[in-house]
mmCIF file of C-alpha atoms in Angstrom:
data_model
loop_
_atom_site.group_PDB
_atom_site.id
_atom_site.type_symbol
_atom_site.label_atom_id
_atom_site.label_comp_id
_atom_site.label_asym_id
_atom_site.label_seq_id
_atom_site.Cartn_x
_atom_site.Cartn_y
_atom_site.Cartn_z
ATOM 1 C CA MET A 15 44.235 -27.681 43.495
ATOM 2 C CA PRO A 16 41.958 -26.932 39.763
ATOM 3 C CA SER A 17 39.716 -30.689 38.688
ATOM 4 C CA VAL A 18 42.887 -32.111 35.471
ATOM 5 C CA VAL A 19 39.822 -33.714 33.567
ATOM 6 C CA ASP A 20 36.161 -31.496 32.795
ATOM 7 C CA ARG A 21 33.528 -33.242 34.438
ATOM 8 C CA VAL A 22 29.977 -33.294 34.035
ATOM 9 C CA ILE A 23 28.124 -35.080 37.151
ATOM 10 C CA SER A 24 24.350 -35.925 38.832
ATOM 11 C CA ASP A 25 23.674 -34.304 41.352
ATOM 12 C CA HIS A 26 22.879 -37.413 44.188
ATOM 13 C CA ALA A 27 22.202 -34.745 47.027
ATOM 14 C CA SER A 28 19.727 -32.666 46.048
ATOM 15 C CA GLY A 29 18.062 -34.894 43.928
ATOM 16 C CA THR A 30 18.415 -37.877 46.933
ATOM 17 C CA GLU A 31 16.947 -34.467 49.028
ATOM 18 C CA GLN A 32 13.785 -33.361 46.526
ATOM 19 C CA LEU A 33 12.621 -37.776 47.121
ATOM 20 C CA VAL A 34 12.603 -36.789 51.551
ATOM 21 C CA ARG A 35 10.338 -33.813 50.938
ATOM 22 C CA TYR A 36 8.652 -35.528 48.225
ATOM 23 C CA LEU A 37 7.765 -38.258 50.812
ATOM 24 C CA ALA A 38 7.156 -36.531 54.270
ATOM 25 C CA GLU A 39 5.092 -35.080 51.795
ATOM 26 C CA GLN A 40 3.607 -37.461 51.117
ATOM 27 C CA GLY A 41 2.780 -38.075 55.359
ATOM 28 C CA ARG A 42 5.752 -40.874 55.491
ATOM 29 C CA ARG A 43 7.711 -40.561 58.451
ATOM 30 C CA ARG A 44 10.118 -43.693 58.197
ATOM 31 C CA LEU A 45 12.446 -43.813 55.376
ATOM 32 C CA LEU A 46 14.411 -46.147 55.015
ATOM 33 C CA ARG A 47 17.983 -46.304 51.778
ATOM 34 C CA LEU A 48 18.696 -49.940 51.176
ATOM 35 C CA TRP A 49 21.690 -49.438 48.690
ATOM 36 C CA THR A 50 22.503 -52.780 46.962
ATOM 37 C CA ALA A 51 26.074 -50.791 45.976
ATOM 38 C CA PRO A 52 28.834 -50.195 48.062
ATOM 39 C CA ARG A 53 29.014 -47.688 50.585
ATOM 40 C CA GLU A 54 32.286 -46.914 49.082
ATOM 41 C CA ILE A 55 30.644 -45.466 45.824
ATOM 42 C CA PRO A 56 30.916 -41.356 45.952
ATOM 43 C CA TRP A 57 28.049 -40.761 44.535
ATOM 44 C CA LEU A 58 25.859 -43.384 46.889
ATOM 45 C CA GLU A 59 27.735 -41.181 49.366
ATOM 46 C CA ALA A 60 26.657 -37.793 48.264
ATOM 47 C CA ARG A 61 22.938 -39.306 48.354
ATOM 48 C CA ASN A 62 23.349 -40.396 51.573
ATOM 49 C CA ARG A 63 24.322 -36.164 52.392
ATOM 50 C CA GLY A 64 21.613 -35.614 50.396
ATOM 51 C CA PHE A 65 19.354 -37.449 52.566
ATOM 52 C CA GLU A 66 20.506 -36.245 55.886
ATOM 53 C CA ARG A 67 20.245 -33.096 55.529
ATOM 54 C CA ALA A 68 16.997 -33.330 53.449
ATOM 55 C CA ILE A 69 15.918 -35.970 57.442
ATOM 56 C CA THR A 70 16.876 -32.453 59.991
ATOM 57 C CA GLN A 71 15.045 -30.423 57.754
ATOM 58 C CA THR A 72 11.994 -32.342 57.925
ATOM 59 C CA GLY A 73 12.600 -33.509 61.313
ATOM 60 C CA LEU A 74 11.509 -36.489 60.565
ATOM 61 C CA PRO A 75 14.231 -39.645 62.362
ATOM 62 C CA SER A 76 17.322 -41.282 60.730
ATOM 63 C CA ILE A 77 17.282 -44.941 59.852
ATOM 64 C CA ALA A 78 20.659 -46.071 58.634
ATOM 65 C CA PRO A 79 21.071 -47.307 55.482
ATOM 66 C CA VAL A 80 20.891 -50.781 55.004
ATOM 67 C CA TYR A 81 23.676 -52.159 53.154
ATOM 68 C CA VAL A 82 22.656 -55.306 50.532
ATOM 69 C CA LYS A 83 26.304 -57.428 49.706
ATOM 70 C CA GLY A 84 25.835 -60.220 46.924
ATOM 71 C CA MET A 85 23.097 -59.274 45.496
ATOM 72 C CA PRO A 86 21.777 -62.277 42.786
ATOM 73 C CA ALA A 87 23.202 -60.675 39.931
ATOM 74 C CA ARG A 88 19.964 -58.739 37.596
ATOM 75 C CA GLN A 89 18.272 -60.704 34.562
ATOM 76 C CA GLN A 90 15.266 -58.284 34.331
ATOM 77 C CA HIS A 91 13.355 -60.761 31.671
ATOM 78 C CA ASP A 92 14.036 -64.275 33.941
ATOM 79 C CA ARG A 93 11.296 -64.699 36.727
ATOM 80 C CA ASP A 94 13.289 -67.395 38.713
ATOM 81 C CA ILE A 95 15.644 -64.425 39.802
ATOM 82 C CA PHE A 96 12.954 -62.081 39.635
ATOM 83 C CA GLU A 97 11.703 -64.009 43.110
ATOM 84 C CA LEU A 98 15.501 -65.238 44.090
ATOM 85 C CA ARG A 99 16.196 -61.068 44.278
ATOM 86 C CA THR A 100 12.625 -60.500 46.199
ATOM 87 C CA ARG A 101 13.800 -62.888 48.643
ATOM 88 C CA PHE A 102 17.183 -61.598 49.188
ATOM 89 C CA LEU A 103 15.793 -58.546 50.387
ATOM 90 C CA ALA A 104 12.937 -59.631 52.482
ATOM 91 C CA GLY A 105 15.103 -60.878 54.619
ATOM 92 C CA PHE A 106 17.089 -57.418 54.379
ATOM 93 C CA LEU A 107 13.667 -55.586 54.604
ATOM 94 C CA ALA A 108 12.524 -58.162 57.492
ATOM 95 C CA GLU A 109 12.782 -56.659 60.732
ATOM 96 C CA HIS A 110 12.525 -53.029 59.348
ATOM 97 C CA LEU A 111 8.311 -53.616 58.210
ATOM 98 C CA THR A 112 7.328 -56.126 60.558
ATOM 99 C CA GLY A 113 9.130 -54.130 64.393
ATOM 100 C CA ALA A 114 8.041 -52.165 66.312
ATOM 101 C CA ALA A 115 8.082 -49.108 64.373
ATOM 102 C CA PRO A 116 7.477 -50.695 61.070
ATOM 103 C CA ILE A 117 9.072 -48.179 57.973
ATOM 104 C CA ASP A 118 6.588 -46.573 55.809
ATOM 105 C CA ALA A 119 8.771 -45.628 52.842
ATOM 106 C CA ILE A 120 11.899 -47.453 51.579
ATOM 107 C CA PHE A 121 14.324 -45.990 48.828
ATOM 108 C CA VAL A 122 16.549 -47.688 46.213
ATOM 109 C CA THR A 123 19.253 -47.790 44.082
ATOM 110 C CA THR A 124 17.380 -47.591 41.468
ATOM 111 C CA ASP A 125 14.370 -48.218 39.952
ATOM 112 C CA CYS A 126 14.877 -51.780 38.418
ATOM 113 C CA GLU A 127 15.315 -52.880 42.688
ATOM 114 C CA ALA A 128 11.932 -51.680 43.222
ATOM 115 C CA PHE A 129 9.738 -53.941 42.033
ATOM 116 C CA ASN A 130 11.791 -56.429 43.710
ATOM 117 C CA ALA A 131 11.071 -54.164 46.953
ATOM 118 C CA ALA A 132 7.539 -54.257 46.055
ATOM 119 C CA ALA A 133 7.328 -58.308 46.226
ATOM 120 C CA ALA A 134 9.803 -58.260 49.062
ATOM 121 C CA CYS A 135 6.631 -56.174 51.516
ATOM 122 C CA ARG A 136 3.852 -58.792 49.925
ATOM 123 C CA LEU A 137 6.154 -61.675 50.980
ATOM 124 C CA LEU A 138 5.954 -59.646 54.134
ATOM 125 C CA GLY A 139 2.479 -58.879 54.660
ATOM 126 C CA LYS A 140 2.758 -54.788 53.510
ATOM 127 C CA GLU A 141 0.952 -53.394 50.771
ATOM 128 C CA PRO A 142 3.111 -51.091 48.138
ATOM 129 C CA GLY A 143 1.656 -47.979 47.743
ATOM 130 C CA ARG A 144 -0.170 -48.379 51.368
ATOM 131 C CA ASP A 145 1.556 -49.303 53.590
ATOM 132 C CA VAL A 146 5.445 -48.543 52.620
ATOM 133 C CA ALA A 147 6.144 -46.147 49.716
ATOM 134 C CA ILE A 148 8.705 -47.546 47.271
ATOM 135 C CA VAL A 149 10.778 -44.850 45.429
ATOM 136 C CA GLY A 150 13.098 -45.159 42.813
ATOM 137 C CA TYR A 151 16.346 -43.179 41.356
ATOM 138 C CA ASP A 152 17.176 -42.602 37.346
ATOM 139 C CA ASN A 153 13.563 -43.046 36.503
ATOM 140 C CA ALA A 154 14.004 -46.129 34.718
ATOM 141 C CA TRP A 155 10.610 -48.172 36.049
ATOM 142 C CA ALA A 156 8.277 -48.125 32.272
ATOM 143 C CA SER A 157 10.777 -50.335 31.272
ATOM 144 C CA ALA A 158 12.406 -52.365 33.577
ATOM 145 C CA GLY A 159 12.109 -56.026 32.421
ATOM 146 C CA GLU A 160 11.164 -57.036 36.347
ATOM 147 C CA ARG A 161 7.877 -54.815 35.761
ATOM 148 C CA LYS A 162 6.154 -57.550 34.903
ATOM 149 C CA PHE A 163 6.255 -59.414 37.557
ATOM 150 C CA GLU A 164 5.610 -56.634 39.321
ATOM 151 C CA SER A 165 1.968 -54.769 39.721
ATOM 152 C CA SER A 166 3.034 -51.573 42.009
ATOM 153 C CA VAL A 167 5.256 -49.172 40.557
ATOM 154 C CA PRO A 168 7.642 -46.427 42.739
ATOM 155 C CA ILE A 169 5.203 -43.045 43.388
ATOM 156 C CA ALA A 170 8.473 -41.568 42.315
ATOM 157 C CA SER A 171 12.487 -41.443 41.242
ATOM 158 C CA THR A 172 15.298 -38.448 40.229
ATOM 159 C CA ASP A 173 15.732 -38.242 36.877
ATOM 160 C CA LYS A 174 19.189 -37.651 36.638
ATOM 161 C CA GLN A 175 18.937 -35.978 32.199
ATOM 162 C CA ASN A 176 21.272 -37.215 31.892
ATOM 163 C CA PRO A 177 21.506 -35.838 27.962
ATOM 164 C CA LYS A 178 21.174 -33.258 28.922
ATOM 165 C CA ILE A 179 24.543 -33.948 31.415
ATOM 166 C CA GLY A 180 25.707 -35.023 27.807
ATOM 167 C CA SER A 181 24.876 -31.563 26.239
ATOM 168 C CA GLU A 182 26.730 -30.297 28.569
ATOM 169 C CA LEU A 183 29.344 -32.345 28.676
ATOM 170 C CA ILE A 184 30.148 -32.003 24.501
ATOM 171 C CA ARG A 185 29.366 -27.813 25.444
ATOM 172 C CA VAL A 186 31.855 -27.776 28.771
ATOM 173 C CA LEU A 187 34.691 -29.592 25.994
ATOM 174 C CA ASN A 188 33.745 -27.532 23.422
ATOM 175 C CA ASP A 189 34.656 -24.514 25.332
ATOM 176 C CA ARG A 190 38.394 -25.591 26.174
ATOM 177 C CA VAL A 191 39.413 -26.702 22.397
ATOM 178 C CA ALA A 192 38.501 -23.332 22.566
ATOM 179 C CA GLY A 193 40.845 -21.656 24.839
#
């Protein structure tokens, strides 16, 4: 059945596949998805599909995603909230960073969480960038307020190209109006 609405959306599966391949090229082998969004969200489902496809193609082990529920609300310029969010994530990361087969890379839902994940790694005795690589999404890490609380930055991020998506949507709508 044809769609009744025009849509131009990001390809979250492809973006995640590219990040997996990049991490594999960097020698990373145990990749963890640390998702703070509900698993039923379509774009997160697409990221998981892309992740699994790339893991299969690269021969890396598949580690089940960690779904973080109850993450304290973001207040990007508040150090107390940053530390609360960091300690919250540390609880979800502890077994994956300190077990017999520790992870060496973390995917975060969005770039601002890369800073909390990096600080959580430090709390657990792991050096971000050396012991564990962190990759983000949205390519907004440079402007994240959390950056002032953590020096480590994501080693890669997927840019959804939102301005290009907006331009394409306008083109599609103009084509629709023109018949």
